[in-house]
Short mmCIF file of C-alpha atoms in Angstrom, two decimals:
data_model
loop_
_atom_site.label_atom_id
_atom_site.label_comp_id
_atom_site.label_asym_id
_atom_site.label_seq_id
_atom_site.Cartn_x
_atom_site.Cartn_y
_atom_site.Cartn_z
CA MET A 250 73.03 -13.32 -9.18
CA PRO A 251 71.13 -11.31 -12.42
CA VAL A 252 67.78 -9.92 -11.60
CA ILE A 253 65.57 -10.57 -15.40
CA LYS A 254 63.35 -8.04 -15.66
CA TYR A 255 60.01 -9.02 -17.73
CA PRO A 256 58.02 -6.34 -19.81
CA ARG A 257 55.11 -4.73 -17.84
CA ILE A 258 52.23 -7.13 -18.83
CA ARG A 259 49.30 -4.30 -19.69
CA ASP A 260 45.47 -5.15 -20.09
CA PRO A 261 43.68 -4.98 -23.51
CA LEU A 262 43.08 -1.67 -24.64
CA PHE A 263 39.09 -2.39 -24.56
CA TYR A 264 39.49 -2.90 -21.15
CA GLU A 265 40.48 0.91 -20.43
CA TRP A 266 37.97 2.00 -22.87
CA ASP A 267 35.16 0.17 -21.02
CA ARG A 268 36.45 2.19 -18.14
CA LYS A 269 36.21 5.23 -19.53
CA ALA A 270 32.80 4.36 -20.81
CA GLN A 271 31.28 3.69 -17.44
CA LYS A 272 28.60 6.45 -16.26
CA CYS A 273 29.32 7.48 -12.95
CA GLY A 274 27.95 11.43 -11.72
CA LEU A 275 25.20 13.49 -13.52
CA ARG A 276 24.60 12.65 -16.89
CA HIS A 277 22.49 14.22 -19.44
CA THR A 278 19.76 11.71 -21.25
CA ILE A 279 20.78 8.45 -21.86
CA TYR A 280 18.94 6.25 -24.34
CA ALA A 281 18.19 2.74 -23.95
CA VAL A 282 17.69 0.29 -27.07
CA ASN A 283 14.45 0.24 -26.68
CA GLY A 284 13.54 3.78 -26.67
CA ASP A 285 13.87 3.96 -22.60
CA GLN A 286 15.20 7.19 -21.43
CA TYR A 287 16.75 8.41 -18.40
CA THR A 288 18.23 11.56 -17.04
CA GLY A 289 19.98 12.05 -13.29
CA GLU A 290 23.04 10.31 -11.62
CA TRP A 291 24.92 7.32 -12.32
CA LEU A 292 27.24 5.19 -10.29
CA ASP A 293 29.21 2.07 -11.62
CA ASN A 294 27.12 2.33 -14.86
CA LEU A 295 23.91 2.12 -12.64
CA LYS A 296 21.19 4.52 -12.11
CA HIS A 297 22.03 6.02 -8.47
CA GLY A 298 20.80 8.93 -6.91
CA LYS A 299 18.61 11.29 -8.22
CA GLY A 300 16.97 10.84 -11.48
CA THR A 301 13.85 10.55 -14.42
CA GLN A 302 12.88 7.80 -16.19
CA ILE A 303 10.44 7.78 -19.13
CA TRP A 304 9.18 4.05 -20.40
CA LYS A 305 8.28 4.23 -24.20
CA ASN A 306 6.09 2.04 -24.64
CA THR A 307 3.71 3.32 -22.13
CA GLY A 308 4.76 6.85 -21.45
CA ALA A 309 4.88 6.30 -18.03
CA ILE A 310 7.36 8.85 -15.95
CA TYR A 311 9.18 7.90 -12.64
CA SER A 312 11.26 10.87 -10.80
CA GLY A 313 12.91 10.47 -7.66
CA ASP A 314 15.76 8.36 -5.93
CA TRP A 315 17.26 4.93 -7.37
CA LYS A 316 19.78 2.70 -6.01
CA PHE A 317 21.83 0.65 -7.74
CA GLY A 318 19.57 0.64 -10.44
CA LYS A 319 16.05 0.21 -8.84
CA ARG A 320 13.94 2.85 -7.76
CA ASP A 321 14.55 3.11 -3.96
CA GLY A 322 13.79 6.15 -1.65
CA TYR A 323 11.25 8.77 -2.53
CA GLY A 324 9.66 9.32 -6.25
CA SER A 325 6.56 9.76 -7.88
CA TYR A 326 5.29 7.61 -11.04
CA SER A 327 2.97 8.86 -13.61
CA ILE A 328 1.18 7.55 -16.68
CA PRO A 329 -0.58 9.46 -19.44
CA ASP A 330 -4.23 9.33 -19.71
CA PRO A 331 -5.03 7.92 -23.04
CA VAL A 332 -7.61 10.81 -23.98
CA THR A 333 -6.20 14.00 -22.84
CA LYS A 334 -2.70 12.54 -22.90
CA GLU A 335 -1.98 14.81 -19.56
CA TYR A 336 -0.26 12.95 -16.84
CA LYS A 337 -1.91 11.16 -14.28
CA ARG A 338 -0.31 10.24 -10.73
CA VAL A 339 -0.43 6.96 -9.85
CA TYR A 340 1.89 6.90 -6.50
CA THR A 341 3.94 9.26 -4.79
CA GLY A 342 5.95 8.04 -1.98
CA TRP A 343 8.63 5.68 -0.82
CA TRP A 344 10.23 2.47 -2.58
CA GLU A 345 12.49 -0.12 -1.90
CA ASN A 346 14.17 -2.54 -4.12
CA ASP A 347 11.86 -1.13 -7.31
CA ARG A 348 8.57 -1.91 -5.31
CA ARG A 349 6.34 0.22 -3.12
CA GLY A 350 7.64 0.24 0.30
CA GLY A 351 6.91 2.43 3.24
CA ARG A 352 4.31 5.45 3.21
CA GLY A 353 3.21 6.41 -0.17
CA VAL A 354 -0.44 7.81 -1.59
CA PHE A 355 -1.47 5.43 -4.89
CA PHE A 356 -4.53 6.47 -7.07
CA TYR A 357 -6.45 3.64 -8.74
CA PRO A 358 -8.01 4.40 -12.43
CA ASN A 359 -11.66 4.20 -11.12
CA GLY A 360 -10.91 6.83 -8.71
CA GLU A 361 -10.39 5.06 -5.25
CA CYS A 362 -7.68 6.19 -3.31
CA TYR A 363 -5.29 4.58 -0.85
CA GLU A 364 -3.29 6.58 1.83
CA GLY A 365 -0.79 4.19 3.99
CA GLU A 366 1.76 2.01 4.57
CA TRP A 367 3.45 -0.98 1.62
CA SER A 368 5.38 -3.70 1.59
CA ASN A 369 6.82 -5.47 -1.24
CA GLY A 370 4.45 -3.40 -3.52
CA LEU A 371 1.44 -4.43 -1.24
CA ARG A 372 -0.87 -2.42 1.05
CA SER A 373 0.57 -3.84 4.14
CA GLY A 374 0.43 -2.23 7.67
CA TRP A 375 -1.76 1.09 8.76
CA GLY A 376 -3.70 2.69 6.02
CA LYS A 377 -6.75 4.40 4.71
CA MET A 378 -8.81 3.71 2.12
CA GLN A 379 -11.44 5.35 0.00
CA TYR A 380 -13.45 3.41 -1.99
CA LYS A 381 -15.47 4.37 -5.12
CA ASP A 382 -18.90 4.09 -3.40
CA GLY A 383 -18.00 6.35 -0.83
CA SER A 384 -17.29 3.77 1.78
CA VAL A 385 -13.75 4.10 3.67
CA TYR A 386 -11.94 1.76 5.71
CA GLU A 387 -9.30 3.51 7.94
CA GLY A 388 -6.87 0.58 9.94
CA GLN A 389 -4.46 -2.35 9.65
CA TRP A 390 -3.80 -4.17 6.20
CA LEU A 391 -1.51 -7.02 5.48
CA ALA A 392 -0.95 -8.25 1.82
CA ASP A 393 -3.50 -5.79 0.24
CA GLN A 394 -6.45 -6.79 2.43
CA HIS A 395 -7.95 -5.89 6.02
CA ASN A 396 -6.25 -7.51 8.56
CA GLY A 397 -6.16 -6.53 12.05
CA GLN A 398 -8.33 -3.84 13.74
CA GLY A 399 -9.81 -1.26 11.36
CA LEU A 400 -12.92 0.94 10.82
CA LEU A 401 -15.20 0.73 7.77
CA ARG A 402 -17.48 3.79 7.59
CA LEU A 403 -20.22 3.32 4.78
CA PRO A 404 -21.99 5.76 2.59
CA ASN A 405 -25.02 5.79 4.62
CA GLY A 406 -23.19 6.51 7.76
CA ASN A 407 -23.29 3.04 9.39
CA ARG A 408 -19.86 1.85 10.59
CA TYR A 409 -18.25 -1.38 11.89
CA GLU A 410 -15.36 -1.01 14.49
CA GLY A 411 -13.00 -4.37 15.23
CA GLY A 412 -11.89 -7.25 13.70
CA TRP A 413 -10.58 -8.04 10.48
CA LYS A 414 -8.93 -10.80 8.73
CA ASP A 415 -8.47 -11.59 4.98
CA GLY A 416 -10.43 -8.69 4.00
CA LYS A 417 -13.79 -9.88 5.95
CA LYS A 418 -14.98 -9.06 9.67
CA HIS A 419 -13.70 -11.56 11.97
CA GLY A 420 -13.55 -11.46 16.07
CA PRO A 421 -15.08 -9.10 18.37
CA GLY A 422 -16.74 -5.67 16.78
CA LYS A 423 -19.20 -3.06 17.01
CA TYR A 424 -21.72 -2.54 14.32
CA PHE A 425 -23.36 0.83 14.56
CA TYR A 426 -26.62 1.41 12.19
CA LEU A 427 -27.11 4.74 12.83
CA ASP A 428 -29.99 5.02 10.16
CA LYS A 429 -31.80 2.70 12.54
CA GLY A 430 -30.27 3.88 15.40
CA GLN A 431 -29.28 0.52 16.66
CA GLN A 432 -25.66 -1.20 17.53
CA LEU A 433 -24.62 -4.69 17.69
CA GLU A 434 -21.70 -6.02 19.68
CA GLY A 435 -20.40 -9.22 19.21
CA ILE A 436 -17.99 -11.72 17.26
CA TRP A 437 -17.86 -11.96 13.79
CA VAL A 438 -16.63 -14.99 12.06
CA ALA A 439 -16.01 -14.28 7.90
CA ASP A 440 -18.15 -10.89 7.74
CA ILE A 441 -21.17 -13.05 9.63
CA PRO A 442 -22.03 -12.16 13.27
CA LYS A 443 -22.03 -15.25 15.15
CA CYS A 444 -23.38 -14.12 18.34
CA GLY A 445 -23.94 -10.45 20.00
CA VAL A 446 -26.33 -8.13 21.86
CA LEU A 447 -28.44 -5.58 19.81
CA VAL A 448 -29.92 -2.49 21.63
CA ASP A 449 -31.31 0.63 20.60
CA PHE A 450 -28.49 3.18 20.16
CA ASP A 451 -29.31 7.01 19.38
CA ARG A 452 -32.95 6.20 18.36
CA ASP A 453 -34.64 9.32 18.47
CA SER A 454 -32.27 11.17 15.96
CA ALA A 455 -32.16 8.10 13.51
CA PRO A 456 -33.29 8.57 10.10
CA ALA A 457 -35.30 5.36 9.57
CA PRO A 458 -35.75 3.59 12.87
CA PRO A 459 -37.90 0.41 13.51
CA GLN A 460 -41.34 1.09 14.05
CA TYR A 461 -41.02 -0.41 17.45
CA PRO A 462 -37.94 0.17 20.22
CA LEU A 463 -36.15 -3.01 21.29
CA PRO A 464 -37.26 -4.21 24.49
CA GLU A 465 -35.35 -2.92 27.60
CA ILE A 466 -33.73 -6.43 29.45
CA GLU A 467 -30.88 -6.45 31.80
CA LEU A 468 -28.18 -8.36 30.32
CA HIS A 469 -27.69 -12.10 32.35
CA ASP A 470 -24.89 -14.05 31.24
CA PRO A 471 -24.74 -16.64 34.16
CA ALA A 472 -22.28 -18.44 32.29
CA GLY A 473 -20.18 -15.78 30.61
CA VAL A 474 -21.15 -17.18 27.22
CA LEU A 475 -20.16 -13.85 25.45
CA THR A 476 -17.08 -13.12 27.76
CA GLU A 477 -16.13 -16.75 27.05
CA ALA A 478 -16.39 -16.59 23.35
CA ARG A 479 -14.42 -13.35 23.14
CA ALA A 480 -11.69 -14.81 25.59
CA MET A 481 -11.72 -18.03 23.35
CA PHE A 482 -11.58 -16.19 19.89
CA ASP A 483 -8.63 -13.71 21.29
CA ASP A 484 -6.52 -16.63 22.14
CA SER A 485 -6.94 -18.38 18.95
CA TYR A 486 -6.58 -14.98 17.20
CA ASN A 487 -3.39 -14.31 18.66
#
């Protein structure tokens, strides 16, 4: 039986031209239509590996790791100062899927600084925040707010150690009034102490103690009110 041979079907030439035009490996600066520019590594026509991107509209620069066209890995993001035109660091740390993810340091325009963990571009996990007024919070975060256990130090030396929820004191905690030489231990709800015990604490070295010391009393809680309140709160919070 005779064998019929058909001519080999070839792809159109523009397919071959397109394959040759795909960017892979290390390339010189590539300019986008909008004026953005990228210098670095590519894979299958996507930014992948080490590279530096400059956005024309803002002048911002990102230099670091890329993965399939998105910032992913370790990198630094900076913007130019509108007056001096010098570049100022905004964020240095880890990225996931084009957002801040993992550990990193973020510098805010007003001088505040956060160093800690991120998730989906938000402060989440353990971190330390230095505020403009001199306050410092170190502890757990969730979705950009204090959540969990944390320590807040105020500029006057006072501090709070304990639970937080949605950015407010919430749960068992201790507030040290170092300026007065007193300590309040109790239960907070939405930044308000609901019950607790106030005692003198290092009163002799306090800069502005109250005129009269608190009377010394023997704590007597036959009904276990404070203990029971703490246990009930822990059960509901967990």
